[in-house]
Amino acid sequence: MDILSLPFNRRIGLARSDRADALLSLPDDPSYGNHLGTVHAGALLALAENTSGEYLLRAFPALPFPVIPVVRRVEAKFRRPARGAVHSRADTPAPALAEFLSTLLARGRSRIEIPVSVHDTSGTEVLSATVEWYVAKAE
């Protein structure tokens, strides 16, 4: 699956980040603006959710069976107003990834939490989030 090919993501202009330390990005565009002249919370949340999905796809590029992944929960904290282009990154400790995969292979379903951070053009962290995914074997 290519995250960028999903209709919603094409509509919002989601892109792979050109920064080595980031996964995805949204460009500096007034269409992402809110009533304060900064990047809208919805745009930041969409970026965070998609970043967690992209991270999972990269962490598990080939599973032995098809799966259906769905977001179960998102917890986010808006840390600072975002200005300009925004870039995101995600990281999960190796033991959590191993436990997720072990459970998925044994039970056909598993959950995993993916921490995500979003930074604006200045490098300021503007949002931190944890996205919980439920992944089940497709039937």
GROMACS .gro file of C-alpha atoms in nm:
model
  139
    1MET     CA    1   0.000   0.000   0.000
    2ASP     CA    2   0.115   0.350  -0.078
    3ILE     CA    3  -0.013   0.598   0.183
    4LEU     CA    4   0.018   0.882  -0.068
    5SER     CA    5  -0.222   0.713  -0.312
    6LEU     CA    6  -0.520   0.720  -0.074
    7PRO     CA    7  -0.783   0.967  -0.202
    8PHE     CA    8  -0.790   1.181   0.114
    9ASN     CA    9  -0.411   1.204   0.124
   10ARG     CA   10  -0.395   1.306  -0.241
   11ARG     CA   11  -0.657   1.573  -0.171
   12ILE     CA   12  -0.463   1.726   0.118
   13GLY     CA   13  -0.128   1.717  -0.062
   14LEU     CA   14   0.046   1.476   0.173
   15ALA     CA   15   0.402   1.405   0.058
   16ARG     CA   16   0.712   1.216   0.162
   17SER     CA   17   0.938   1.455   0.348
   18ASP     CA   18   1.257   1.578   0.186
   19ARG     CA   19   1.419   1.583   0.531
   20ALA     CA   20   1.631   1.283   0.629
   21ASP     CA   21   1.490   1.283   0.983
   22ALA     CA   22   1.123   1.289   0.879
   23LEU     CA   23   0.875   1.058   0.705
   24LEU     CA   24   0.594   1.274   0.569
   25SER     CA   25   0.513   1.641   0.522
   26LEU     CA   26   0.254   1.898   0.428
   27PRO     CA   27   0.376   2.202   0.234
   28ASP     CA   28   0.357   2.566   0.336
   29ASP     CA   29   0.015   2.645   0.192
   30PRO     CA   30  -0.254   2.889   0.308
   31SER     CA   31  -0.522   2.624   0.247
   32TYR     CA   32  -0.405   2.455   0.571
   33GLY     CA   33  -0.465   2.773   0.770
   34ASN     CA   34  -0.690   2.829   1.066
   35HIS     CA   35  -0.849   3.140   1.219
   36LEU     CA   36  -0.516   3.226   1.389
   37GLY     CA   37  -0.309   3.223   1.072
   38THR     CA   38  -0.128   2.903   1.171
   39VAL     CA   39  -0.160   2.543   1.050
   40HIS     CA   40  -0.502   2.395   1.131
   41ALA     CA   41  -0.523   2.125   1.399
   42GLY     CA   42  -0.700   1.892   1.156
   43ALA     CA   43  -0.410   1.911   0.912
   44LEU     CA   44  -0.161   1.831   1.189
   45LEU     CA   45  -0.370   1.535   1.307
   46ALA     CA   46  -0.403   1.400   0.953
   47LEU     CA   47  -0.026   1.422   0.914
   48ALA     CA   48   0.033   1.244   1.247
   49GLU     CA   49  -0.212   0.962   1.173
   50ASN     CA   50  -0.067   0.901   0.828
   51THR     CA   51   0.287   0.912   0.962
   52SER     CA   52   0.208   0.630   1.203
   53GLY     CA   53   0.066   0.425   0.915
   54GLU     CA   54   0.369   0.495   0.696
   55TYR     CA   55   0.594   0.394   0.985
   56LEU     CA   56   0.412   0.060   1.021
   57LEU     CA   57   0.434  -0.005   0.647
   58ARG     CA   58   0.809   0.055   0.654
   59ALA     CA   59   0.859  -0.151   0.972
   60PHE     CA   60   0.667  -0.450   0.828
   61PRO     CA   61   0.703  -0.437   0.449
   62ALA     CA   62   0.614  -0.805   0.397
   63LEU     CA   63   0.384  -1.003   0.622
   64PRO     CA   64   0.298  -1.368   0.549
   65PHE     CA   65  -0.072  -1.282   0.506
   66PRO     CA   66  -0.281  -0.978   0.410
   67VAL     CA   67  -0.397  -0.758   0.697
   68ILE     CA   68  -0.656  -0.491   0.766
   69PRO     CA   69  -0.511  -0.208   0.975
   70VAL     CA   70  -0.741   0.046   1.144
   71VAL     CA   71  -0.671   0.331   1.380
   72ARG     CA   72  -0.823   0.253   1.717
   73ARG     CA   73  -0.725   0.562   1.917
   74VAL     CA   74  -0.531   0.886   1.882
   75GLU     CA   75  -0.399   1.090   2.172
   76ALA     CA   76  -0.245   1.423   2.076
   77LYS     CA   77  -0.100   1.729   2.241
   78PHE     CA   78  -0.070   2.054   2.051
   79ARG     CA   79   0.254   2.203   2.179
   80ARG     CA   80   0.302   2.524   1.978
   81PRO     CA   81   0.135   2.698   1.684
   82ALA     CA   82   0.267   2.556   1.355
   83ARG     CA   83   0.388   2.786   1.082
   84GLY     CA   84   0.496   2.696   0.730
   85ALA     CA   85   0.562   2.345   0.607
   86VAL     CA   86   0.527   2.068   0.865
   87HIS     CA   87   0.726   1.744   0.879
   88SER     CA   88   0.663   1.432   1.086
   89ARG     CA   89   0.856   1.144   1.231
   90ALA     CA   90   0.771   0.829   1.425
   91ASP     CA   91   0.963   0.575   1.624
   92THR     CA   92   0.869   0.272   1.829
   93PRO     CA   93   1.108   0.068   2.046
   94ALA     CA   94   1.222  -0.259   1.887
   95PRO     CA   95   1.072  -0.473   2.169
   96ALA     CA   96   0.726  -0.324   2.104
   97LEU     CA   97   0.758  -0.398   1.732
   98ALA     CA   98   0.867  -0.754   1.807
   99GLU     CA   99   0.578  -0.809   2.049
  100PHE     CA  100   0.329  -0.670   1.796
  101LEU     CA  101   0.456  -0.904   1.524
  102SER     CA  102   0.468  -1.207   1.753
  103THR     CA  103   0.109  -1.152   1.864
  104LEU     CA  104  -0.009  -1.087   1.508
  105LEU     CA  105   0.148  -1.410   1.383
  106ALA     CA  106   0.018  -1.617   1.676
  107ARG     CA  107  -0.336  -1.476   1.705
  108GLY     CA  108  -0.405  -1.316   1.370
  109ARG     CA  109  -0.455  -0.977   1.532
  110SER     CA  110  -0.256  -0.731   1.738
  111ARG     CA  111  -0.240  -0.372   1.861
  112ILE     CA  112   0.049  -0.130   1.863
  113GLU     CA  113   0.103   0.229   1.972
  114ILE     CA  114   0.314   0.450   1.745
  115PRO     CA  115   0.450   0.776   1.893
  116VAL     CA  116   0.463   1.058   1.637
  117SER     CA  117   0.603   1.409   1.646
  118VAL     CA  118   0.531   1.693   1.405
  119HIS     CA  119   0.770   1.985   1.355
  120ASP     CA  120   0.728   2.308   1.164
  121THR     CA  121   0.974   2.483   0.934
  122SER     CA  122   1.168   2.629   1.228
  123GLY     CA  123   1.216   2.281   1.378
  124THR     CA  124   0.976   2.350   1.665
  125GLU     CA  125   0.776   2.049   1.784
  126VAL     CA  126   0.417   2.156   1.726
  127LEU     CA  127   0.237   1.829   1.801
  128SER     CA  128   0.314   1.504   1.977
  129ALA     CA  129   0.076   1.213   1.938
  130THR     CA  130   0.036   0.844   2.001
  131VAL     CA  131  -0.164   0.653   1.743
  132GLU     CA  132  -0.290   0.309   1.839
  133TRP     CA  133  -0.343   0.067   1.553
  134TYR     CA  134  -0.548  -0.253   1.552
  135VAL     CA  135  -0.423  -0.488   1.282
  136ALA     CA  136  -0.606  -0.810   1.193
  137LYS     CA  137  -0.550  -1.083   0.939
  138ALA     CA  138  -0.778  -1.027   0.640
  139GLU     CA  139  -1.032  -1.305   0.598
   0.00000   0.00000   0.00000
